[in-house]
PDB file of C-alpha atoms in Angstrom:
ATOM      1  CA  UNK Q   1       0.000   0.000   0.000  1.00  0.00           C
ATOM      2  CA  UNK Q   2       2.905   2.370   0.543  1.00  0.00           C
ATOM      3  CA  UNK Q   3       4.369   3.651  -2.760  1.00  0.00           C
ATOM      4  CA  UNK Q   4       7.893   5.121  -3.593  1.00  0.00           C
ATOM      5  CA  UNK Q   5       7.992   7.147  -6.633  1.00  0.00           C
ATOM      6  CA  UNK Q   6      11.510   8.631  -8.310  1.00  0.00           C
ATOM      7  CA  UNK Q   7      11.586  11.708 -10.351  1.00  0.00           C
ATOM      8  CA  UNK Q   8      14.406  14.201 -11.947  1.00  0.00           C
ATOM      9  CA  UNK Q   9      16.135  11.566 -13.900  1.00  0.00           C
ATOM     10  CA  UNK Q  10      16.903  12.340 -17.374  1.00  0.00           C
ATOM     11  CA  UNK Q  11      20.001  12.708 -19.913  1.00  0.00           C
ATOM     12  CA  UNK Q  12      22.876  15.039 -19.029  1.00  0.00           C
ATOM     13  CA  UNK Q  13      26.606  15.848 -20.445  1.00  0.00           C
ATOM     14  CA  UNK Q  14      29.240  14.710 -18.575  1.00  0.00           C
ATOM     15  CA  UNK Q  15      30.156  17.550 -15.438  1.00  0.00           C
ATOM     16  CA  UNK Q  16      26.014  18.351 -15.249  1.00  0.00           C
ATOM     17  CA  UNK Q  17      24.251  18.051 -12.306  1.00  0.00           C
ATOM     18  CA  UNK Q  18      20.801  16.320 -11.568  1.00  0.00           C
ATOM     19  CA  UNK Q  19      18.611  16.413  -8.588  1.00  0.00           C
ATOM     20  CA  UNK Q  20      16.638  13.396  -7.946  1.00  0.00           C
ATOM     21  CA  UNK Q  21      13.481  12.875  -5.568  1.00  0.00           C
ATOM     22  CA  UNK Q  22      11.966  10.224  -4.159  1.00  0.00           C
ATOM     23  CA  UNK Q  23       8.264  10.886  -2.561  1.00  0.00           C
ATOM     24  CA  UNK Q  24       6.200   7.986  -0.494  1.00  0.00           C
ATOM     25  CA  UNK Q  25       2.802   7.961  -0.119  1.00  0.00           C
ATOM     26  CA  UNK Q  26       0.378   5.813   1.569  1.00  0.00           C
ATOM     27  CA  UNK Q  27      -0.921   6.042   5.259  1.00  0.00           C
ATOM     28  CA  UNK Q  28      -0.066   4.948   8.775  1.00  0.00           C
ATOM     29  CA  UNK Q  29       3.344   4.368   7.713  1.00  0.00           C
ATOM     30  CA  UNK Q  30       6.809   4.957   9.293  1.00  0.00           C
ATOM     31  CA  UNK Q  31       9.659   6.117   7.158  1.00  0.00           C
ATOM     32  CA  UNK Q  32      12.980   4.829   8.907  1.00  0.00           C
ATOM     33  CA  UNK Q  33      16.666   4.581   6.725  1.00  0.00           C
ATOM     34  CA  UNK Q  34      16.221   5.843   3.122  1.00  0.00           C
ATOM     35  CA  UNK Q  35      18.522   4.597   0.161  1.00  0.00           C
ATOM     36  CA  UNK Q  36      19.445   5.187  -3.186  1.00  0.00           C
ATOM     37  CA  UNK Q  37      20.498   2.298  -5.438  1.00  0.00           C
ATOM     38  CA  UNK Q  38      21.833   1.704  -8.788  1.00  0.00           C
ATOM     39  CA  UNK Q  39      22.054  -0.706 -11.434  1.00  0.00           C
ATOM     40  CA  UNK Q  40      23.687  -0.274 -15.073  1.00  0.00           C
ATOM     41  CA  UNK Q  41      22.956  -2.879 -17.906  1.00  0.00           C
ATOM     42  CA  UNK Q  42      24.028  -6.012 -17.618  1.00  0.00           C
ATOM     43  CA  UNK Q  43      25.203  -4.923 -13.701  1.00  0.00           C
ATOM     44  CA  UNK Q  44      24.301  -5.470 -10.334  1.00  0.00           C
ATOM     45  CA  UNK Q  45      21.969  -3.407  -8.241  1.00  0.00           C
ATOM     46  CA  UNK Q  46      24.648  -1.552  -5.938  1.00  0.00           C
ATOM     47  CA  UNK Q  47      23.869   0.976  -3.096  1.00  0.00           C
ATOM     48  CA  UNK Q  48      24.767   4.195  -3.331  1.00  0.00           C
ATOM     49  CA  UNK Q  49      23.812   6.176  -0.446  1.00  0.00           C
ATOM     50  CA  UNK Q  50      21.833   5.932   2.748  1.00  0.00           C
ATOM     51  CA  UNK Q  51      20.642   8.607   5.359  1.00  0.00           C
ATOM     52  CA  UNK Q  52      18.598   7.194   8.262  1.00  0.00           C
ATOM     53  CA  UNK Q  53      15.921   9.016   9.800  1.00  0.00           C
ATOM     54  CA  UNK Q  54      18.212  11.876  12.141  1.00  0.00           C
ATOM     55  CA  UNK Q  55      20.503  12.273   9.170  1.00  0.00           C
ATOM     56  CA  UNK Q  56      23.642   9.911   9.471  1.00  0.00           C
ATOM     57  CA  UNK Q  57      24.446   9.238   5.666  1.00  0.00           C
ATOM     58  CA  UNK Q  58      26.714   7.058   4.107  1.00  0.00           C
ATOM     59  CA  UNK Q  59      28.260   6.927   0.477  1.00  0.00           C
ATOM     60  CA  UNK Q  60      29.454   4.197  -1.806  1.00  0.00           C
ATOM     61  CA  UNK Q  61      33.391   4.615  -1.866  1.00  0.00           C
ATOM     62  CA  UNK Q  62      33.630   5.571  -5.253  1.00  0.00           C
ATOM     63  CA  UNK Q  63      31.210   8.602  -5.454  1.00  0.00           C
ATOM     64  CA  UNK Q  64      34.745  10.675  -4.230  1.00  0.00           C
ATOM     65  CA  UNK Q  65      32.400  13.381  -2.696  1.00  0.00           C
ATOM     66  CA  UNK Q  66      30.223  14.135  -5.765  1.00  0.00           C
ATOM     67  CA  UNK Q  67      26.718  12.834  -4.684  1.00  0.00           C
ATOM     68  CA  UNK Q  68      24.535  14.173  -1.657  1.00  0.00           C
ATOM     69  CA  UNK Q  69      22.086  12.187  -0.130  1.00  0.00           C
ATOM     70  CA  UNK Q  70      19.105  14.142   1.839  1.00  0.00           C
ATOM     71  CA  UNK Q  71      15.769  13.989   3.054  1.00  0.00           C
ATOM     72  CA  UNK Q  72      12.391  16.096   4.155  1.00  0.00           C
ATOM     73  CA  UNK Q  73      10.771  13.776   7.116  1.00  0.00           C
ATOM     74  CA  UNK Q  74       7.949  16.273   7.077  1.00  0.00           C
ATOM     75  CA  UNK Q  75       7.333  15.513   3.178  1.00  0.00           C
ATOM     76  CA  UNK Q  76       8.181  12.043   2.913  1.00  0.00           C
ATOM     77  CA  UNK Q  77      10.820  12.642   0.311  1.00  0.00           C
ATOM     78  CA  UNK Q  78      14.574  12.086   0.091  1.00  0.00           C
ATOM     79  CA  UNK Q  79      17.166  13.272  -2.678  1.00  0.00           C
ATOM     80  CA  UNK Q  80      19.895  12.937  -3.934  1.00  0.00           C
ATOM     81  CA  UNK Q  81      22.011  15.818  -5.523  1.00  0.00           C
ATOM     82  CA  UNK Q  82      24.453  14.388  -8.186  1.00  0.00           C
ATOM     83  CA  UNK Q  83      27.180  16.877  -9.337  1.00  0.00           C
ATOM     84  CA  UNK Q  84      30.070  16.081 -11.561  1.00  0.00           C
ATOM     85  CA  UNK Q  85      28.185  13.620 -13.294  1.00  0.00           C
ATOM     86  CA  UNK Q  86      30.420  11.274 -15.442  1.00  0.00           C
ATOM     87  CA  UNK Q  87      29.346   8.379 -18.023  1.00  0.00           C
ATOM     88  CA  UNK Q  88      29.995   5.687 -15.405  1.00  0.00           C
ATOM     89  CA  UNK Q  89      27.139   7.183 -13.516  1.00  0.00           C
ATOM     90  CA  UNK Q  90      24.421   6.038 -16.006  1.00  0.00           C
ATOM     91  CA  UNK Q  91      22.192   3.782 -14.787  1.00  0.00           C
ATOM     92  CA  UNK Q  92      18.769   3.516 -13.387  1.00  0.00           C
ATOM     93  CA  UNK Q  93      18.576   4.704 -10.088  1.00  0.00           C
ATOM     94  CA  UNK Q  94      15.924   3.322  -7.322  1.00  0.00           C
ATOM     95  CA  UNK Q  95      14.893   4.674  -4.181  1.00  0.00           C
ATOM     96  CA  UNK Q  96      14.620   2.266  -1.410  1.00  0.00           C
ATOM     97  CA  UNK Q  97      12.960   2.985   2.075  1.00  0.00           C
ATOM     98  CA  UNK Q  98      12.679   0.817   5.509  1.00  0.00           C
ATOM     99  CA  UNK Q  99       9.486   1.427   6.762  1.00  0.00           C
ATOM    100  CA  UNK Q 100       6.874  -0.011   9.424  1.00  0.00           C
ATOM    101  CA  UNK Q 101       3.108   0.665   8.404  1.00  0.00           C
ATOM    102  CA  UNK Q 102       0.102  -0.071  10.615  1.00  0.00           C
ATOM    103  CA  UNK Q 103       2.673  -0.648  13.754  1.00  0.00           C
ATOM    104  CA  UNK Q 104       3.752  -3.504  11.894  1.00  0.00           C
ATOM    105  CA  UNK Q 105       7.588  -4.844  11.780  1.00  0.00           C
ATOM    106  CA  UNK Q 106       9.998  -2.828   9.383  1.00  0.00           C
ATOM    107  CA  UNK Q 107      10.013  -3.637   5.626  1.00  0.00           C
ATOM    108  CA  UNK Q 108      11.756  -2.649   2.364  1.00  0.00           C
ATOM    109  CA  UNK Q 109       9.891  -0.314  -0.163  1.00  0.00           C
ATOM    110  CA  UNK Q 110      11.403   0.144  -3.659  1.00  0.00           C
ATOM    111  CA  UNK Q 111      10.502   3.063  -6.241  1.00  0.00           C
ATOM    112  CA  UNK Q 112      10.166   1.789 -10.002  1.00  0.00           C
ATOM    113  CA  UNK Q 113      13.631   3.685 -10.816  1.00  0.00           C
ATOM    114  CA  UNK Q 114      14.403   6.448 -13.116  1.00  0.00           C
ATOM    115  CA  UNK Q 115      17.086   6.497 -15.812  1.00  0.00           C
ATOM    116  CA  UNK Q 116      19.744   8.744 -15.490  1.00  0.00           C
ATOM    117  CA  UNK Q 117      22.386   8.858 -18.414  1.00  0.00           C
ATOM    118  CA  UNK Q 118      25.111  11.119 -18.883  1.00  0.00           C
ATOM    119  CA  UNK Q 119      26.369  11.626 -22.780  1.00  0.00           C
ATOM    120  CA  UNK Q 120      27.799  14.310 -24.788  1.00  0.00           C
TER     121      UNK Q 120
END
C-alpha cells in the first residue's frame, strides 16, 4: 500500500548536475533509513547512499564526494544531488525505504527507478 515514486532523472553531459526525488505515499506508515540504489545494464543493483531518519548518511566509496544524499521527514521525500556527473554514472537509479506501516515490523519499499544517463 505504501508507494515510492523517483523523479528528476533524465540525460545530461558529462560535469552536469541532476537532482533526484523520491516521494512515499500511503498512510499509517513509518519512514525509517532511506537509500538510493543503482544498477547499469548487464550490472548489479549496488547501493549508493543511505541517510537514516536523524541524518547519518553514508556513500558508496567511489562517489569521491560528488553525490549528496538528503531527506524532508515532514514531506516524505529524500534526494539525492548528483554533481560532476560522469558516463559511469548512467544507470537507473531506485529509491529504497525501511518502513513499518500499521505498527507492523519494518520492511523494504522500492521506487520503479528512473534512468539517469550522462552523454555528450
Amino acid at each position: 500500500q505504501v508507494q515510492l515514486v523517483e523523479s528528476g532523472g533524465g540525460l545530461v553531459q558529462p560535469g552536469g548536475s541532476l537532482r533526484l526525488s523520491c516521494a512515499a505515499s500511503g498512510n499509517s506508515f513509518v519512514i525509517y533509513t532511506m537509500a538510493w540504489y543503482r544498477q547499469a545494464p548487464g550490472k548489479q543493483r549496488d547501493l549508493v547512499a543511505i541517510i537514516t531518519r536523524t541524518g547519518t548518511t553514508n556513500y558508496a566509496d567511489s562517489l569521491n564526494g560528488r553525490f549528496t544524499i538528503s531527506r524532508d521527514n515532514a514531506k516524505n521525500t529524500v534526494y539525492l544531488q548528483m554533481n560532476s556527473l560522469k558516463p559511469e554514472d548512467t544507470a537507473v537509479y531506485y529509491c529504497n525505504a525501511e518502513i513499518s506501516r500499521l505498527a507492523t515490523a519494518r520492511r523494504d519499499y522500492w521506487g520503479q527507478g528512473t534512468q539517469v544517463t550522462v552523454s555528450s
